[in-house]
mmCIF file of C-alpha atoms in Angstrom:
data_model
loop_
_atom_site.group_PDB
_atom_site.id
_atom_site.type_symbol
_atom_site.label_atom_id
_atom_site.label_comp_id
_atom_site.label_asym_id
_atom_site.label_seq_id
_atom_site.Cartn_x
_atom_site.Cartn_y
_atom_site.Cartn_z
ATOM 1 C CA MET A 1 -13.490 14.408 16.267
ATOM 2 C CA LYS A 2 -12.592 11.013 14.315
ATOM 3 C CA LEU A 3 -9.157 9.245 14.698
ATOM 4 C CA SER A 4 -8.497 10.307 10.810
ATOM 5 C CA GLU A 5 -9.120 13.734 11.287
ATOM 6 C CA LEU A 6 -6.260 14.008 13.448
ATOM 7 C CA ILE A 7 -3.722 12.685 10.795
ATOM 8 C CA GLY A 8 -1.628 15.648 9.249
ATOM 9 C CA ASN A 9 -1.058 19.587 10.141
ATOM 10 C CA THR A 10 2.133 18.086 11.959
ATOM 11 C CA PRO A 11 4.240 20.975 13.847
ATOM 12 C CA LEU A 12 7.315 22.494 11.837
ATOM 13 C CA VAL A 13 9.833 22.905 14.299
ATOM 14 C CA GLU A 14 13.094 25.414 13.779
ATOM 15 C CA LEU A 15 15.973 23.651 15.091
ATOM 16 C CA GLN A 16 17.796 25.756 17.257
ATOM 17 C CA HIS A 17 21.219 23.920 18.071
ATOM 18 C CA ILE A 18 22.425 22.071 15.159
ATOM 19 C CA PRO A 19 22.446 24.441 12.191
ATOM 20 C CA VAL A 20 25.695 26.027 11.177
ATOM 21 C CA ASN A 21 24.904 28.510 8.704
ATOM 22 C CA LYS A 22 22.875 30.995 10.476
ATOM 23 C CA ASN A 23 21.445 32.545 7.321
ATOM 24 C CA VAL A 24 19.382 28.979 6.557
ATOM 25 C CA THR A 25 16.455 28.078 8.650
ATOM 26 C CA LEU A 26 16.180 24.281 9.028
ATOM 27 C CA LEU A 27 12.908 23.316 9.567
ATOM 28 C CA GLY A 28 11.830 19.487 10.596
ATOM 29 C CA LYS A 29 7.916 18.634 10.136
ATOM 30 C CA LEU A 30 7.118 16.334 12.837
ATOM 31 C CA GLU A 31 5.275 13.246 11.476
ATOM 32 C CA GLY A 32 5.910 11.353 14.654
ATOM 33 C CA ASN A 33 2.858 13.399 15.590
ATOM 34 C CA ASN A 34 0.347 11.488 13.543
ATOM 35 C CA PRO A 35 -2.045 9.445 15.861
ATOM 36 C CA GLY A 36 0.017 5.928 14.334
ATOM 37 C CA GLY A 37 3.577 8.250 14.768
ATOM 38 C CA SER A 38 4.861 8.165 11.665
ATOM 39 C CA VAL A 39 4.270 9.840 8.079
ATOM 40 C CA LYS A 40 3.026 6.440 6.847
ATOM 41 C CA ASP A 41 -0.422 7.538 8.710
ATOM 42 C CA ARG A 42 -1.462 9.732 5.277
ATOM 43 C CA ALA A 43 -0.449 7.324 2.949
ATOM 44 C CA ALA A 44 -2.536 4.010 4.411
ATOM 45 C CA PHE A 45 -5.180 6.565 4.891
ATOM 46 C CA GLY A 46 -5.644 7.698 1.456
ATOM 47 C CA MET A 47 -4.858 4.148 0.211
ATOM 48 C CA ILE A 48 -7.681 2.415 2.222
ATOM 49 C CA THR A 49 -10.381 4.828 1.788
ATOM 50 C CA ALA A 50 -9.756 5.596 -1.802
ATOM 51 C CA ALA A 51 -9.990 1.953 -2.544
ATOM 52 C CA LEU A 52 -13.401 1.369 -0.202
ATOM 53 C CA GLU A 53 -14.446 4.502 -1.972
ATOM 54 C CA ARG A 54 -14.057 3.131 -5.566
ATOM 55 C CA GLY A 55 -15.149 -0.278 -4.381
ATOM 56 C CA ASP A 56 -11.922 -1.965 -4.860
ATOM 57 C CA ILE A 57 -12.013 -3.286 -1.904
ATOM 58 C CA LYS A 58 -15.062 -3.994 0.919
ATOM 59 C CA PRO A 59 -15.503 -4.502 4.638
ATOM 60 C CA GLY A 60 -14.412 -7.627 5.543
ATOM 61 C CA ASP A 61 -11.717 -8.187 2.933
ATOM 62 C CA LYS A 62 -8.516 -9.263 3.206
ATOM 63 C CA LEU A 63 -5.501 -6.805 2.821
ATOM 64 C CA VAL A 64 -1.579 -8.015 2.386
ATOM 65 C CA GLU A 65 1.084 -5.548 2.133
ATOM 66 C CA ALA A 66 5.074 -5.960 2.434
ATOM 67 C CA THR A 67 6.185 -3.341 4.707
ATOM 68 C CA SER A 68 9.744 -2.544 6.405
ATOM 69 C CA GLY A 69 7.520 -1.239 9.590
ATOM 70 C CA ASN A 70 6.076 2.274 9.700
ATOM 71 C CA THR A 71 3.294 1.457 6.514
ATOM 72 C CA GLY A 72 2.414 -1.478 8.363
ATOM 73 C CA ILE A 73 1.528 0.224 11.262
ATOM 74 C CA ALA A 74 -0.169 2.971 10.117
ATOM 75 C CA LEU A 75 -2.032 0.293 7.904
ATOM 76 C CA ALA A 76 -2.747 -1.973 10.728
ATOM 77 C CA MET A 77 -4.451 0.998 12.620
ATOM 78 C CA ILE A 78 -6.805 2.269 9.613
ATOM 79 C CA ALA A 79 -8.017 -1.037 8.712
ATOM 80 C CA SER A 80 -8.866 -1.651 12.383
ATOM 81 C CA ILE A 81 -11.227 1.352 12.338
ATOM 82 C CA MET A 82 -12.412 0.722 8.386
ATOM 83 C CA GLY A 83 -13.219 -2.916 8.700
ATOM 84 C CA VAL A 84 -10.593 -4.845 6.929
ATOM 85 C CA LYS A 85 -8.370 -7.359 7.766
ATOM 86 C CA MET A 86 -4.650 -7.174 7.373
ATOM 87 C CA THR A 87 -1.824 -8.955 6.696
ATOM 88 C CA LEU A 88 1.557 -7.585 7.066
ATOM 89 C CA ILE A 89 4.890 -9.219 6.047
ATOM 90 C CA MET A 90 7.891 -7.552 6.975
ATOM 91 C CA PRO A 91 11.918 -8.783 7.253
ATOM 92 C CA ASP A 92 12.533 -10.229 10.719
ATOM 93 C CA ASN A 93 15.292 -8.112 11.788
ATOM 94 C CA SER A 94 12.790 -5.333 12.545
ATOM 95 C CA THR A 95 12.393 -4.153 16.244
ATOM 96 C CA ARG A 96 9.865 -5.674 18.518
ATOM 97 C CA GLU A 97 8.041 -2.557 19.000
ATOM 98 C CA ARG A 98 7.203 -2.699 15.384
ATOM 99 C CA VAL A 99 5.990 -6.325 15.255
ATOM 100 C CA LEU A 100 4.051 -5.244 18.655
ATOM 101 C CA SER A 101 2.370 -2.098 17.581
ATOM 102 C CA MET A 102 1.075 -3.872 14.376
ATOM 103 C CA GLU A 103 -0.731 -6.712 16.216
ATOM 104 C CA ALA A 104 -1.982 -4.845 18.818
ATOM 105 C CA TYR A 105 -4.269 -3.305 15.970
ATOM 106 C CA GLY A 106 -5.441 -6.575 15.072
ATOM 107 C CA ALA A 107 -3.235 -7.086 12.127
ATOM 108 C CA LYS A 108 -1.437 -10.648 11.686
ATOM 109 C CA VAL A 109 2.300 -10.409 10.898
ATOM 110 C CA ILE A 110 4.547 -12.986 8.623
ATOM 111 C CA LEU A 111 8.201 -12.352 9.133
ATOM 112 C CA THR A 112 10.832 -13.187 6.459
ATOM 113 C CA PRO A 113 14.716 -13.780 6.561
ATOM 114 C CA ALA A 114 16.217 -10.258 6.837
ATOM 115 C CA VAL A 115 19.114 -11.547 4.681
ATOM 116 C CA ARG A 116 16.324 -11.604 1.559
ATOM 117 C CA THR A 117 15.532 -8.119 2.295
ATOM 118 C CA ILE A 118 11.966 -6.314 1.708
ATOM 119 C CA GLU A 119 12.080 -7.174 -1.808
ATOM 120 C CA TYR A 120 11.076 -10.940 -0.702
ATOM 121 C CA SER A 121 8.702 -9.361 1.472
ATOM 122 C CA ARG A 122 7.171 -8.029 -1.644
ATOM 123 C CA GLU A 123 6.985 -10.925 -3.857
ATOM 124 C CA LEU A 124 5.633 -12.946 -0.770
ATOM 125 C CA ALA A 125 2.838 -10.386 -0.664
ATOM 126 C CA GLU A 126 2.288 -10.122 -4.525
ATOM 127 C CA ASP A 127 2.119 -14.513 -4.739
ATOM 128 C CA MET A 128 -0.382 -14.546 -2.044
ATOM 129 C CA ALA A 129 -2.466 -11.676 -3.478
ATOM 130 C CA ALA A 130 -2.340 -13.466 -6.769
ATOM 131 C CA HIS A 131 -3.287 -17.217 -5.183
ATOM 132 C CA GLN A 132 -4.674 -16.837 -1.725
ATOM 133 C CA GLY A 133 -7.667 -14.559 -2.237
ATOM 134 C CA TYR A 134 -5.805 -11.581 -0.501
ATOM 135 C CA ARG A 135 -6.120 -7.998 -1.960
ATOM 136 C CA MET A 136 -3.469 -5.689 -2.834
ATOM 137 C CA LEU A 137 -2.822 -2.173 -1.823
ATOM 138 C CA ASP A 138 0.474 -2.047 -3.783
ATOM 139 C CA GLN A 139 2.230 1.202 -1.994
ATOM 140 C CA PHE A 140 5.221 1.081 -4.389
ATOM 141 C CA ALA A 141 2.776 1.540 -7.450
ATOM 142 C CA ASN A 142 -0.585 3.297 -5.861
ATOM 143 C CA ALA A 143 -1.027 6.765 -6.915
ATOM 144 C CA ASP A 144 -3.401 7.183 -3.526
ATOM 145 C CA ASN A 145 -0.004 7.024 -1.368
ATOM 146 C CA TYR A 146 1.785 10.008 -3.288
ATOM 147 C CA GLY A 147 -1.792 11.423 -3.953
ATOM 148 C CA MET A 148 -2.263 12.224 -0.257
ATOM 149 C CA HIS A 149 0.858 14.138 -0.054
ATOM 150 C CA TYR A 150 0.382 16.070 -2.592
ATOM 151 C CA LYS A 151 -3.092 17.039 -0.981
ATOM 152 C CA THR A 152 -2.272 17.603 2.940
ATOM 153 C CA THR A 153 1.815 17.526 3.261
ATOM 154 C CA GLY A 154 2.704 19.681 0.480
ATOM 155 C CA PRO A 155 0.265 22.422 0.992
ATOM 156 C CA GLU A 156 0.902 22.449 4.907
ATOM 157 C CA ILE A 157 4.590 22.815 4.317
ATOM 158 C CA TRP A 158 4.141 25.621 1.737
ATOM 159 C CA LYS A 159 1.618 27.447 4.377
ATOM 160 C CA ASP A 160 3.410 27.312 7.243
ATOM 161 C CA THR A 161 6.519 28.383 5.651
ATOM 162 C CA HIS A 162 4.925 31.188 4.156
ATOM 163 C CA GLY A 163 6.168 30.316 0.940
ATOM 164 C CA LYS A 164 8.962 30.749 1.520
ATOM 165 C CA VAL A 165 10.590 26.894 1.283
ATOM 166 C CA THR A 166 13.762 26.956 -0.892
ATOM 167 C CA HIS A 167 14.547 23.116 -0.203
ATOM 168 C CA PHE A 168 12.558 20.105 0.537
ATOM 169 C CA VAL A 169 14.270 17.304 1.989
ATOM 170 C CA SER A 170 12.641 13.348 2.450
ATOM 171 C CA ALA A 171 14.222 9.856 3.128
ATOM 172 C CA MET A 172 12.794 7.771 0.041
ATOM 173 C CA GLY A 173 11.700 4.226 0.657
ATOM 174 C CA THR A 174 8.195 4.047 -1.268
ATOM 175 C CA THR A 175 8.777 7.568 -2.569
ATOM 176 C CA GLY A 176 5.489 8.592 -1.983
ATOM 177 C CA THR A 177 5.975 11.563 0.381
ATOM 178 C CA ILE A 178 8.970 13.014 -1.672
ATOM 179 C CA MET A 179 6.561 12.761 -5.449
ATOM 180 C CA GLY A 180 3.643 14.095 -3.491
ATOM 181 C CA VAL A 181 5.346 17.424 -2.128
ATOM 182 C CA SER A 182 7.119 18.011 -4.974
ATOM 183 C CA ARG A 183 4.081 18.006 -6.959
ATOM 184 C CA TYR A 184 2.668 20.447 -5.231
ATOM 185 C CA LEU A 185 5.775 22.792 -4.466
ATOM 186 C CA LYS A 186 6.880 22.640 -7.555
ATOM 187 C CA GLU A 187 3.284 24.025 -8.885
ATOM 188 C CA GLN A 188 3.169 27.271 -6.217
ATOM 189 C CA ASN A 189 7.227 27.591 -7.253
ATOM 190 C CA PRO A 190 8.948 26.018 -9.998
ATOM 191 C CA ASN A 191 12.533 26.834 -8.170
ATOM 192 C CA VAL A 192 11.997 24.916 -4.727
ATOM 193 C CA GLN A 193 14.708 22.315 -4.943
ATOM 194 C CA ILE A 194 13.427 18.610 -4.259
ATOM 195 C CA VAL A 195 16.413 16.608 -2.318
ATOM 196 C CA GLY A 196 15.966 13.020 -1.950
ATOM 197 C CA THR A 197 18.342 10.448 0.382
ATOM 198 C CA GLN A 198 18.998 6.885 -0.029
ATOM 199 C CA PRO A 199 21.328 5.240 1.344
ATOM 200 C CA THR A 200 24.789 4.224 0.349
ATOM 201 C CA ASP A 201 25.657 0.815 -0.985
ATOM 202 C CA GLY A 202 25.736 -1.623 2.067
ATOM 203 C CA ALA A 203 23.853 0.850 4.290
ATOM 204 C CA CYS A 204 21.336 -0.128 6.818
ATOM 205 C CA ILE A 205 18.878 2.743 7.233
ATOM 206 C CA PRO A 206 15.283 1.505 7.633
ATOM 207 C CA GLY A 207 12.957 3.655 5.958
ATOM 208 C CA ILE A 208 15.564 4.339 3.327
ATOM 209 C CA ARG A 209 16.255 2.079 0.611
ATOM 210 C CA ARG A 210 18.821 2.089 -2.195
ATOM 211 C CA TRP A 211 16.459 -0.268 -4.909
ATOM 212 C CA SER A 212 17.579 -2.336 -6.996
ATOM 213 C CA LYS A 213 16.537 -1.692 -11.090
ATOM 214 C CA GLU A 214 13.514 -4.170 -10.815
ATOM 215 C CA PHE A 215 12.299 -3.149 -7.644
ATOM 216 C CA LEU A 216 11.912 1.019 -7.979
ATOM 217 C CA PRO A 217 8.668 1.691 -7.040
ATOM 218 C CA LYS A 218 6.817 2.551 -10.189
ATOM 219 C CA ILE A 219 5.226 5.834 -8.423
ATOM 220 C CA PHE A 220 8.613 7.155 -8.205
ATOM 221 C CA ASP A 221 9.577 9.560 -11.490
ATOM 222 C CA PRO A 222 13.034 11.091 -11.300
ATOM 223 C CA ALA A 223 12.134 14.282 -13.175
ATOM 224 C CA ARG A 224 10.520 14.948 -9.815
ATOM 225 C CA VAL A 225 13.817 15.048 -7.579
ATOM 226 C CA ASP A 226 16.411 17.841 -8.221
ATOM 227 C CA ARG A 227 18.840 16.069 -6.257
ATOM 228 C CA ILE A 228 19.731 12.507 -4.476
ATOM 229 C CA VAL A 229 21.940 12.625 -1.688
ATOM 230 C CA ASP A 230 23.857 9.203 -0.117
ATOM 231 C CA VAL A 231 23.776 9.145 3.091
ATOM 232 C CA ASN A 232 25.954 6.468 5.161
ATOM 233 C CA GLU A 233 24.899 4.972 8.126
ATOM 234 C CA PRO A 234 27.386 6.445 10.748
ATOM 235 C CA ASP A 235 25.926 9.935 9.276
ATOM 236 C CA ALA A 236 22.466 9.236 9.909
ATOM 237 C CA ARG A 237 22.847 7.647 13.283
ATOM 238 C CA THR A 238 24.987 10.191 14.680
ATOM 239 C CA PHE A 239 22.590 13.082 13.614
ATOM 240 C CA THR A 240 19.434 11.215 14.775
ATOM 241 C CA ARG A 241 21.118 11.022 18.093
ATOM 242 C CA ARG A 242 21.968 14.638 17.748
ATOM 243 C CA LEU A 243 18.307 15.641 17.443
ATOM 244 C CA ALA A 244 17.608 13.726 20.235
ATOM 245 C CA LYS A 245 20.233 15.554 22.393
ATOM 246 C CA GLU A 246 20.617 18.831 20.980
ATOM 247 C CA GLU A 247 17.168 19.617 19.931
ATOM 248 C CA GLY A 248 14.871 17.023 22.005
ATOM 249 C CA ILE A 249 13.719 15.194 19.120
ATOM 250 C CA LEU A 250 13.495 11.532 19.352
ATOM 251 C CA ALA A 251 12.728 10.076 15.819
ATOM 252 C CA GLY A 252 14.062 7.233 14.170
ATOM 253 C CA MET A 253 17.516 6.965 12.091
ATOM 254 C CA SER A 254 15.612 7.834 8.293
ATOM 255 C CA SER A 255 15.154 11.349 9.917
ATOM 256 C CA GLY A 256 19.010 11.431 10.595
ATOM 257 C CA GLY A 257 19.785 10.453 7.329
ATOM 258 C CA ALA A 258 17.340 13.538 6.245
ATOM 259 C CA LEU A 259 19.072 15.651 8.525
ATOM 260 C CA SER A 260 22.457 14.986 7.400
ATOM 261 C CA ALA A 261 21.494 15.535 3.598
ATOM 262 C CA ALA A 262 19.675 18.818 4.870
ATOM 263 C CA MET A 263 22.751 19.714 6.571
ATOM 264 C CA LYS A 264 25.053 19.399 3.578
ATOM 265 C CA ILE A 265 22.813 21.491 1.149
ATOM 266 C CA ALA A 266 22.667 23.931 4.354
ATOM 267 C CA SER A 267 26.790 24.497 3.855
ATOM 268 C CA GLU A 268 26.580 24.957 0.643
ATOM 269 C CA ILE A 269 23.786 27.802 0.155
ATOM 270 C CA GLU A 270 24.389 31.411 1.107
ATOM 271 C CA SER A 271 20.666 31.357 2.679
ATOM 272 C CA GLY A 272 17.551 29.482 2.502
ATOM 273 C CA VAL A 273 14.700 27.805 4.240
ATOM 274 C CA ILE A 274 15.337 24.024 4.298
ATOM 275 C CA VAL A 275 12.233 21.443 5.472
ATOM 276 C CA PHE A 276 13.119 18.071 6.216
ATOM 277 C CA ILE A 277 10.604 15.157 7.167
ATOM 278 C CA VAL A 278 10.729 13.670 10.475
ATOM 279 C CA CYS A 279 9.373 10.611 9.452
ATOM 280 C CA ASP A 280 8.262 8.994 12.777
ATOM 281 C CA ARG A 281 9.403 8.747 16.923
ATOM 282 C CA GLY A 282 12.374 6.974 18.002
ATOM 283 C CA ASP A 283 10.448 5.204 20.860
ATOM 284 C CA ARG A 284 9.534 2.459 18.461
ATOM 285 C CA TYR A 285 13.496 2.173 18.405
ATOM 286 C CA LEU A 286 14.544 1.846 21.650
ATOM 287 C CA SER A 287 15.127 -2.018 21.636
ATOM 288 C CA SER A 288 17.303 -1.659 18.751
ATOM 289 C CA ASP A 289 21.116 -0.117 19.494
ATOM 290 C CA LEU A 290 20.244 3.299 17.487
ATOM 291 C CA PHE A 291 20.359 5.386 21.055
ATOM 292 C CA GLY A 292 22.677 2.662 23.066
#
């Protein structure tokens, strides 16, 4: 079996202790079970393989991409097996585990000042692509990003819930996950509610973004999201810790944010099946204060 064949088909696990509405089934899709440890393995594989197949890039080319962490790890992993060179640009408040993981796969990492946010990292990547001979996949505007979720994540959720899913909840970063899954689930049942999460103003939740208008991902179509729930940082932290302590699921803070939104939905409906994305594994946050 090839490594790429291990991407996807992640488990859908029913929470046993956290839910408060006995008529609502709350299911976490454990994307940390992908070989690179996050949901971003799907998009990274989709973007690089599609670009190679189209001839947009070829083995030996230099790629550059801005990332907040998980996409970078996934791109570094896929680039290593596809024979392309990867340079990743990220804010310098990213955990050391993330940087080391990217470098272990052979990628070059450039750290930018955290106070200038991921938006500056994106500007630098665009400049390097324009003037220094790099190619950029541009996950924020690349249809192959959400395309992989349309082909894989959405069908998996529909199949594993036997078509009974009523609500899908996802953090919104590049928005690739929610855009692809929304497309697929709405085709199967237009009544499935698609819920996105974004941080409250000033909150710092890795993996979830509140984009300024000029940096809003071009792949994002607001018509494909039925509702956006603002999540504050204390709630995201609390539910991330509860996932570990009560459900045995060690994940990052964006997963706690998605669970926070899912719990809000569960408290408002009489019954249903809610699926939320557990974006990654929590072991890449152990040097932070998330579990301290």
